[in-house]
mmCIF file of C-alpha atoms in Angstrom:
data_model
loop_
_atom_site.group_PDB
_atom_site.id
_atom_site.type_symbol
_atom_site.label_atom_id
_atom_site.label_comp_id
_atom_site.label_asym_id
_atom_site.label_seq_id
_atom_site.Cartn_x
_atom_site.Cartn_y
_atom_site.Cartn_z
ATOM 1 C CA MET A 215 0.000 0.000 0.000
ATOM 2 C CA THR A 216 1.274 3.466 -0.915
ATOM 3 C CA THR A 217 2.176 5.752 1.983
ATOM 4 C CA LEU A 218 2.028 9.490 1.336
ATOM 5 C CA ALA A 219 3.215 12.098 3.832
ATOM 6 C CA LEU A 220 2.106 15.738 3.867
ATOM 7 C CA LEU A 221 4.597 18.216 5.291
ATOM 8 C CA MET A 222 2.539 21.332 5.905
ATOM 9 C CA ASP A 223 1.585 24.133 8.241
ATOM 10 C CA PRO A 224 -0.750 23.175 11.121
ATOM 11 C CA ILE A 225 -3.719 21.401 9.558
ATOM 12 C CA ALA A 226 -5.996 22.637 12.337
ATOM 13 C CA ALA A 227 -5.512 26.211 11.097
ATOM 14 C CA ILE A 228 -6.325 25.712 7.401
ATOM 15 C CA LYS A 229 -9.509 26.859 5.693
ATOM 16 C CA PRO A 230 -10.823 23.473 4.511
ATOM 17 C CA GLN A 231 -13.224 24.895 1.928
ATOM 18 C CA LYS A 232 -10.298 26.366 -0.044
ATOM 19 C CA ASP A 233 -7.214 24.400 0.999
ATOM 20 C CA SER A 234 -5.401 22.560 -1.795
ATOM 21 C CA SER A 235 -3.400 20.360 0.576
ATOM 22 C CA LEU A 236 -6.657 18.966 1.935
ATOM 23 C CA ALA A 237 -7.862 18.302 -1.618
ATOM 24 C CA MET A 238 -4.692 16.306 -2.277
ATOM 25 C CA ALA A 239 -5.097 14.350 0.956
ATOM 26 C CA LEU A 240 -8.734 13.524 0.151
ATOM 27 C CA ALA A 241 -7.750 12.269 -3.304
ATOM 28 C CA ALA A 242 -4.949 10.092 -1.926
ATOM 29 C CA GLN A 243 -7.170 8.679 0.819
ATOM 30 C CA ALA A 244 -9.864 7.844 -1.750
ATOM 31 C CA ARG A 245 -7.290 5.605 -3.454
ATOM 32 C CA GLY A 246 -6.761 3.672 -0.259
ATOM 33 C CA TRP A 247 -3.349 5.221 0.380
ATOM 34 C CA THR A 248 -2.063 5.642 3.923
ATOM 35 C CA LEU A 249 -1.618 9.289 4.904
ATOM 36 C CA GLN A 250 1.052 10.592 7.269
ATOM 37 C CA TYR A 251 1.275 14.148 8.595
ATOM 38 C CA LEU A 252 4.220 16.219 9.774
ATOM 39 C CA GLU A 253 5.230 19.835 10.319
ATOM 40 C CA MET A 254 8.619 21.489 9.869
ATOM 41 C CA ASP A 255 9.753 20.942 13.449
ATOM 42 C CA ASP A 256 8.978 17.210 13.179
ATOM 43 C CA LEU A 257 12.005 16.711 10.908
ATOM 44 C CA TYR A 258 15.441 15.726 12.250
ATOM 45 C CA LEU A 259 18.645 13.883 11.371
ATOM 46 C CA ARG A 260 19.963 10.782 13.153
ATOM 47 C CA ASP A 261 23.208 9.095 12.121
ATOM 48 C CA GLY A 262 23.078 10.823 8.756
ATOM 49 C CA GLN A 263 19.508 9.728 7.972
ATOM 50 C CA ALA A 264 16.389 11.866 7.738
ATOM 51 C CA TYR A 265 13.709 11.050 10.277
ATOM 52 C CA ALA A 266 10.375 12.570 11.206
ATOM 53 C CA ARG A 267 7.849 12.380 13.974
ATOM 54 C CA LEU A 268 4.856 11.237 11.923
ATOM 55 C CA ARG A 269 1.177 10.999 12.754
ATOM 56 C CA GLU A 270 -1.255 8.965 10.693
ATOM 57 C CA LEU A 271 -3.812 11.283 9.131
ATOM 58 C CA ALA A 272 -7.457 10.738 8.270
ATOM 59 C CA VAL A 273 -9.289 13.476 6.355
ATOM 60 C CA ARG A 274 -12.916 14.342 5.691
ATOM 61 C CA ASP A 275 -14.538 16.822 3.297
ATOM 62 C CA ASP A 276 -16.274 18.580 6.177
ATOM 63 C CA ASN A 277 -15.683 22.260 6.863
ATOM 64 C CA ASP A 278 -16.300 21.755 10.598
ATOM 65 C CA ASP A 279 -14.420 18.485 11.162
ATOM 66 C CA TRP A 280 -11.855 17.813 8.449
ATOM 67 C CA PHE A 281 -9.112 15.699 10.025
ATOM 68 C CA SER A 282 -7.963 13.421 12.805
ATOM 69 C CA LEU A 283 -4.445 12.381 13.797
ATOM 70 C CA SER A 284 -3.028 9.348 15.552
ATOM 71 C CA ALA A 285 -0.318 9.391 18.213
ATOM 72 C CA PRO A 286 3.127 10.327 16.822
ATOM 73 C CA GLN A 287 5.708 7.757 15.798
ATOM 74 C CA ASP A 288 9.319 8.366 14.791
ATOM 75 C CA ARG A 289 10.230 6.822 11.433
ATOM 76 C CA PRO A 290 12.915 7.255 8.773
ATOM 77 C CA LEU A 291 11.619 9.128 5.750
ATOM 78 C CA ALA A 292 13.121 6.462 3.487
ATOM 79 C CA GLU A 293 10.259 4.175 4.526
ATOM 80 C CA LEU A 294 7.709 6.471 2.860
ATOM 81 C CA ASP A 295 6.709 6.276 -0.789
ATOM 82 C CA VAL A 296 5.881 9.966 -1.303
ATOM 83 C CA VAL A 297 6.433 13.190 0.653
ATOM 84 C CA LEU A 298 4.554 16.286 -0.522
ATOM 85 C CA MET A 299 6.177 19.554 0.571
ATOM 86 C CA ARG A 300 3.225 21.874 1.252
ATOM 87 C CA LYS A 301 4.772 24.373 3.645
ATOM 88 C CA ASP A 302 3.586 27.904 2.846
ATOM 89 C CA PRO A 303 6.073 30.754 2.333
ATOM 90 C CA PRO A 304 8.068 32.608 3.582
ATOM 91 C CA ILE A 305 11.155 30.561 2.812
ATOM 92 C CA ASP A 306 13.245 32.777 5.121
ATOM 93 C CA THR A 307 16.439 32.931 3.058
ATOM 94 C CA GLU A 308 18.014 36.350 3.454
ATOM 95 C CA TYR A 309 20.373 38.029 1.001
ATOM 96 C CA LEU A 310 21.680 41.530 0.345
ATOM 97 C CA TYR A 311 19.443 43.503 -1.960
ATOM 98 C CA ALA A 312 21.319 44.699 -5.043
ATOM 99 C CA THR A 313 18.893 45.509 -7.900
ATOM 100 C CA GLN A 314 16.371 48.145 -6.795
ATOM 101 C CA MET A 315 17.897 51.162 -8.564
ATOM 102 C CA LEU A 316 18.599 49.181 -11.746
ATOM 103 C CA ALA A 317 14.958 48.082 -11.809
ATOM 104 C CA LEU A 318 13.755 51.684 -11.551
ATOM 105 C CA ALA A 319 16.104 52.673 -14.398
ATOM 106 C CA GLU A 320 14.463 50.065 -16.652
ATOM 107 C CA HIS A 321 10.811 51.040 -16.200
ATOM 108 C CA ASN A 322 8.968 54.154 -15.012
ATOM 109 C CA ASP A 323 6.018 52.290 -13.488
ATOM 110 C CA ILE A 324 6.790 49.083 -11.619
ATOM 111 C CA ILE A 325 5.565 46.517 -9.133
ATOM 112 C CA ILE A 326 7.973 45.572 -6.346
ATOM 113 C CA LYS A 327 7.401 42.632 -4.022
ATOM 114 C CA PRO A 328 9.297 40.236 -1.744
ATOM 115 C CA LEU A 329 10.560 36.901 -3.007
ATOM 116 C CA ASP A 330 9.379 34.977 0.039
ATOM 117 C CA ALA A 331 5.799 36.067 0.750
ATOM 118 C CA MET A 332 2.302 35.119 -0.364
ATOM 119 C CA GLY A 333 -1.282 36.358 -0.544
ATOM 120 C CA GLY A 334 -0.435 39.834 -1.854
ATOM 121 C CA ALA A 335 1.659 40.767 1.185
ATOM 122 C CA SER A 336 4.025 43.757 0.792
ATOM 123 C CA ILE A 337 3.355 44.403 -2.900
ATOM 124 C CA PHE A 338 3.984 48.021 -3.927
ATOM 125 C CA ARG A 339 3.277 49.869 -7.161
ATOM 126 C CA VAL A 340 5.709 52.769 -7.587
ATOM 127 C CA ARG A 341 6.351 55.288 -10.368
ATOM 128 C CA VAL A 342 9.561 57.114 -11.120
ATOM 129 C CA ASP A 343 8.095 60.428 -9.874
ATOM 130 C CA ASP A 344 6.538 58.901 -6.759
ATOM 131 C CA PRO A 345 7.807 60.731 -3.643
ATOM 132 C CA ASN A 346 7.553 57.424 -1.723
ATOM 133 C CA VAL A 347 9.965 55.452 -3.925
ATOM 134 C CA GLY A 348 12.754 55.527 -1.360
ATOM 135 C CA VAL A 349 10.698 54.531 1.644
ATOM 136 C CA SER A 350 8.916 51.824 -0.382
ATOM 137 C CA PHE A 351 12.231 50.128 -1.176
ATOM 138 C CA GLU A 352 13.491 50.613 2.373
ATOM 139 C CA THR A 353 10.357 49.007 3.790
ATOM 140 C CA LEU A 354 10.267 46.127 1.328
ATOM 141 C CA THR A 355 13.960 45.236 1.635
ATOM 142 C CA GLU A 356 14.300 46.037 5.334
ATOM 143 C CA HIS A 357 16.961 48.640 4.509
ATOM 144 C CA GLY A 358 18.780 46.512 1.976
ATOM 145 C CA SER A 359 18.959 43.275 3.978
ATOM 146 C CA GLN A 360 16.565 41.221 1.791
ATOM 147 C CA TYR A 361 16.140 40.564 -1.897
ATOM 148 C CA ALA A 362 13.020 41.758 -3.701
ATOM 149 C CA MET A 363 11.514 41.382 -7.166
ATOM 150 C CA ALA A 364 10.785 44.280 -9.511
ATOM 151 C CA GLN A 365 8.526 43.920 -12.560
ATOM 152 C CA ARG A 366 7.096 46.321 -15.103
ATOM 153 C CA TYR A 367 3.535 47.226 -14.188
ATOM 154 C CA ILE A 368 1.138 45.404 -16.530
ATOM 155 C CA PRO A 369 -2.161 47.310 -16.979
ATOM 156 C CA GLU A 370 -3.951 44.085 -17.962
ATOM 157 C CA ILE A 371 -4.036 43.232 -14.255
ATOM 158 C CA SER A 372 -7.453 44.933 -14.328
ATOM 159 C CA ALA A 373 -8.760 41.826 -16.156
ATOM 160 C CA GLY A 374 -7.211 39.507 -13.589
ATOM 161 C CA ASP A 375 -4.063 37.661 -12.587
ATOM 162 C CA LYS A 376 -4.573 34.136 -13.933
ATOM 163 C CA ARG A 377 -3.451 31.168 -11.832
ATOM 164 C CA ILE A 378 -2.831 28.131 -14.020
ATOM 165 C CA LEU A 379 -2.070 24.796 -12.359
ATOM 166 C CA LEU A 380 0.299 22.290 -13.984
ATOM 167 C CA VAL A 381 0.260 18.646 -12.904
ATOM 168 C CA ASP A 382 3.436 16.873 -14.034
ATOM 169 C CA GLY A 383 3.784 19.433 -16.815
ATOM 170 C CA GLU A 384 0.178 19.221 -18.049
ATOM 171 C CA PRO A 385 -1.987 22.323 -17.531
ATOM 172 C CA VAL A 386 -5.422 22.069 -15.984
ATOM 173 C CA PRO A 387 -7.681 23.363 -18.832
ATOM 174 C CA TYR A 388 -9.190 26.116 -16.685
ATOM 175 C CA ALA A 389 -7.570 28.947 -14.746
ATOM 176 C CA LEU A 390 -8.697 31.122 -11.871
ATOM 177 C CA ALA A 391 -8.467 34.799 -12.825
ATOM 178 C CA ARG A 392 -8.053 36.851 -9.657
ATOM 179 C CA VAL A 393 -9.559 40.238 -10.454
ATOM 180 C CA PRO A 394 -8.529 43.205 -8.254
ATOM 181 C CA ALA A 395 -11.122 45.057 -6.229
ATOM 182 C CA LYS A 396 -11.917 48.615 -7.352
ATOM 183 C CA GLY A 397 -9.005 50.939 -6.631
ATOM 184 C CA GLU A 398 -6.642 48.036 -5.884
ATOM 185 C CA THR A 399 -3.573 46.886 -7.860
ATOM 186 C CA ARG A 400 -3.381 43.414 -6.333
ATOM 187 C CA GLY A 401 -5.659 40.623 -7.501
ATOM 188 C CA ASN A 402 -4.876 38.216 -4.674
ATOM 189 C CA LEU A 403 -7.988 36.700 -3.097
ATOM 190 C CA ALA A 404 -6.465 37.310 0.336
ATOM 191 C CA VAL A 405 -6.672 41.082 -0.213
ATOM 192 C CA GLY A 406 -10.178 41.250 -1.679
ATOM 193 C CA GLY A 407 -9.728 40.045 -5.249
ATOM 194 C CA THR A 408 -12.524 38.090 -6.919
ATOM 195 C CA GLY A 409 -11.865 34.625 -8.358
ATOM 196 C CA VAL A 410 -13.349 34.085 -11.831
ATOM 197 C CA GLY A 411 -12.982 30.788 -13.691
ATOM 198 C CA ILE A 412 -11.850 31.001 -17.322
ATOM 199 C CA GLU A 413 -10.770 28.546 -20.010
ATOM 200 C CA LEU A 414 -7.111 28.637 -21.004
ATOM 201 C CA SER A 415 -6.359 30.608 -24.152
ATOM 202 C CA GLU A 416 -4.043 29.394 -26.897
ATOM 203 C CA HIS A 417 -1.411 31.816 -25.621
ATOM 204 C CA ASP A 418 -1.799 30.475 -22.070
ATOM 205 C CA ARG A 419 -1.197 26.964 -23.388
ATOM 206 C CA TRP A 420 1.817 28.192 -25.368
ATOM 207 C CA ILE A 421 3.359 29.640 -22.191
ATOM 208 C CA CYS A 422 2.728 26.357 -20.375
ATOM 209 C CA ALA A 423 4.413 24.430 -23.181
ATOM 210 C CA GLN A 424 7.528 26.627 -22.923
ATOM 211 C CA VAL A 425 8.081 26.045 -19.214
ATOM 212 C CA ALA A 426 6.704 22.515 -18.726
ATOM 213 C CA PRO A 427 9.807 20.592 -19.941
ATOM 214 C CA ARG A 428 12.040 22.492 -17.530
ATOM 215 C CA LEU A 429 9.634 21.996 -14.635
ATOM 216 C CA LYS A 430 9.404 18.266 -15.325
ATOM 217 C CA ALA A 431 13.194 17.985 -15.595
ATOM 218 C CA MET A 432 13.431 19.590 -12.146
ATOM 219 C CA GLY A 433 10.975 17.053 -10.748
ATOM 220 C CA LEU A 434 8.311 19.675 -9.986
ATOM 221 C CA MET A 435 4.987 17.843 -10.217
ATOM 222 C CA PHE A 436 2.592 20.535 -8.988
ATOM 223 C CA VAL A 437 3.220 24.123 -10.070
ATOM 224 C CA GLY A 438 1.151 27.290 -10.235
ATOM 225 C CA LEU A 439 1.841 29.748 -13.070
ATOM 226 C CA ASP A 440 0.667 33.340 -12.740
ATOM 227 C CA ILE A 441 -0.102 35.112 -16.012
ATOM 228 C CA ILE A 442 -1.124 38.749 -16.482
ATOM 229 C CA GLY A 443 -2.105 39.691 -20.018
ATOM 230 C CA ASP A 444 0.433 37.961 -22.274
ATOM 231 C CA PHE A 445 3.133 37.688 -19.632
ATOM 232 C CA LEU A 446 4.210 34.944 -17.251
ATOM 233 C CA THR A 447 4.895 36.833 -14.001
ATOM 234 C CA GLU A 448 5.523 34.064 -11.460
ATOM 235 C CA VAL A 449 6.239 30.357 -11.201
ATOM 236 C CA ASN A 450 4.910 29.168 -7.843
ATOM 237 C CA VAL A 451 6.418 25.932 -6.535
ATOM 238 C CA THR A 452 5.989 26.449 -2.782
ATOM 239 C CA SER A 453 2.539 25.121 -1.930
ATOM 240 C CA PRO A 454 0.507 26.594 -4.851
ATOM 241 C CA THR A 455 -3.247 26.685 -4.314
ATOM 242 C CA CYS A 456 -6.622 27.219 -6.111
ATOM 243 C CA ILE A 457 -7.509 23.502 -6.398
ATOM 244 C CA ARG A 458 -10.729 23.741 -4.414
ATOM 245 C CA LYS A 459 -12.121 26.719 -6.315
ATOM 246 C CA LEU A 460 -11.442 25.219 -9.741
ATOM 247 C CA ASP A 461 -12.788 21.819 -8.655
ATOM 248 C CA ALA A 462 -16.009 23.477 -7.495
ATOM 249 C CA LEU A 463 -16.413 25.621 -10.627
ATOM 250 C CA TYR A 464 -15.781 22.913 -13.211
ATOM 251 C CA GLY A 465 -16.407 19.584 -11.488
ATOM 252 C CA LEU A 466 -12.714 18.710 -11.606
ATOM 253 C CA ASP A 467 -10.619 16.494 -9.341
ATOM 254 C CA ILE A 468 -7.209 18.171 -9.526
ATOM 255 C CA GLY A 469 -6.023 16.476 -6.352
ATOM 256 C CA GLY A 470 -6.925 13.145 -7.931
ATOM 257 C CA GLN A 471 -5.080 14.113 -11.100
ATOM 258 C CA LEU A 472 -1.975 14.770 -9.022
ATOM 259 C CA MET A 473 -2.292 11.465 -7.204
ATOM 260 C CA ASP A 474 -2.618 9.690 -10.589
ATOM 261 C CA ALA A 475 0.614 11.358 -11.715
ATOM 262 C CA ILE A 476 2.367 10.361 -8.498
ATOM 263 C CA GLU A 477 1.126 6.798 -8.890
ATOM 264 C CA ARG A 478 2.515 6.655 -12.425
ATOM 265 C CA LYS A 479 5.899 7.776 -11.070
ATOM 266 C CA LEU A 480 5.827 5.139 -8.372
ATOM 267 C CA ASN A 481 4.895 2.377 -10.831
ATOM 268 C CA ALA A 482 7.652 3.485 -13.209
#
């Protein structure tokens, strides 16, 4: 029997109606797989081997009572068939910031954001004549102690920031366009954006085809691409979400699709 472990943030604190990790767990459990659960501080090394304090997990599609855990047991990770890394950002890797002025020299209207955040946190739109340019960079980079990302502002954000999910390199045929609230630059659902389901365009599929071989070569089986207008703006590999919303809109089983792909890998 296949044993799948989920390394994630505390399961008691998730929002089950929208959590993609839960969707994956439900799909694996439906196949009769054994589920194990662990958090970051459950990992440790012993005699050069990776171990974890694991708890057997049972899940339910119930927004009031969605999981139960057994007593913990310490086991080597080598005994498991699959471990899904579903820990949310931040990744907490600090570097010196070196590109902010170069980014401003390239474009007069830009979006700046941290490399290690999620949900629209700390995203700034700044223009070259904005009197707050300096303090925006200082705040975002913590006075030059962290890296940040700078991108040209794309006006098509008004039509939504599309999240496309790829399972083992194959795109789910529908995306969730996260449309900003009135007066807002960010489309993230966590800051008031509205999720609208849309079918992938030919250009969306073309973008997916360009990046899929590289993602597969890197062993990345579940990836979220963010597309604004004609541009790929982000490749999300750290716990991408939107499974539950797309499943509900289109009668999909994206978690099941991922488990099928994992099963094919195991059988190969």
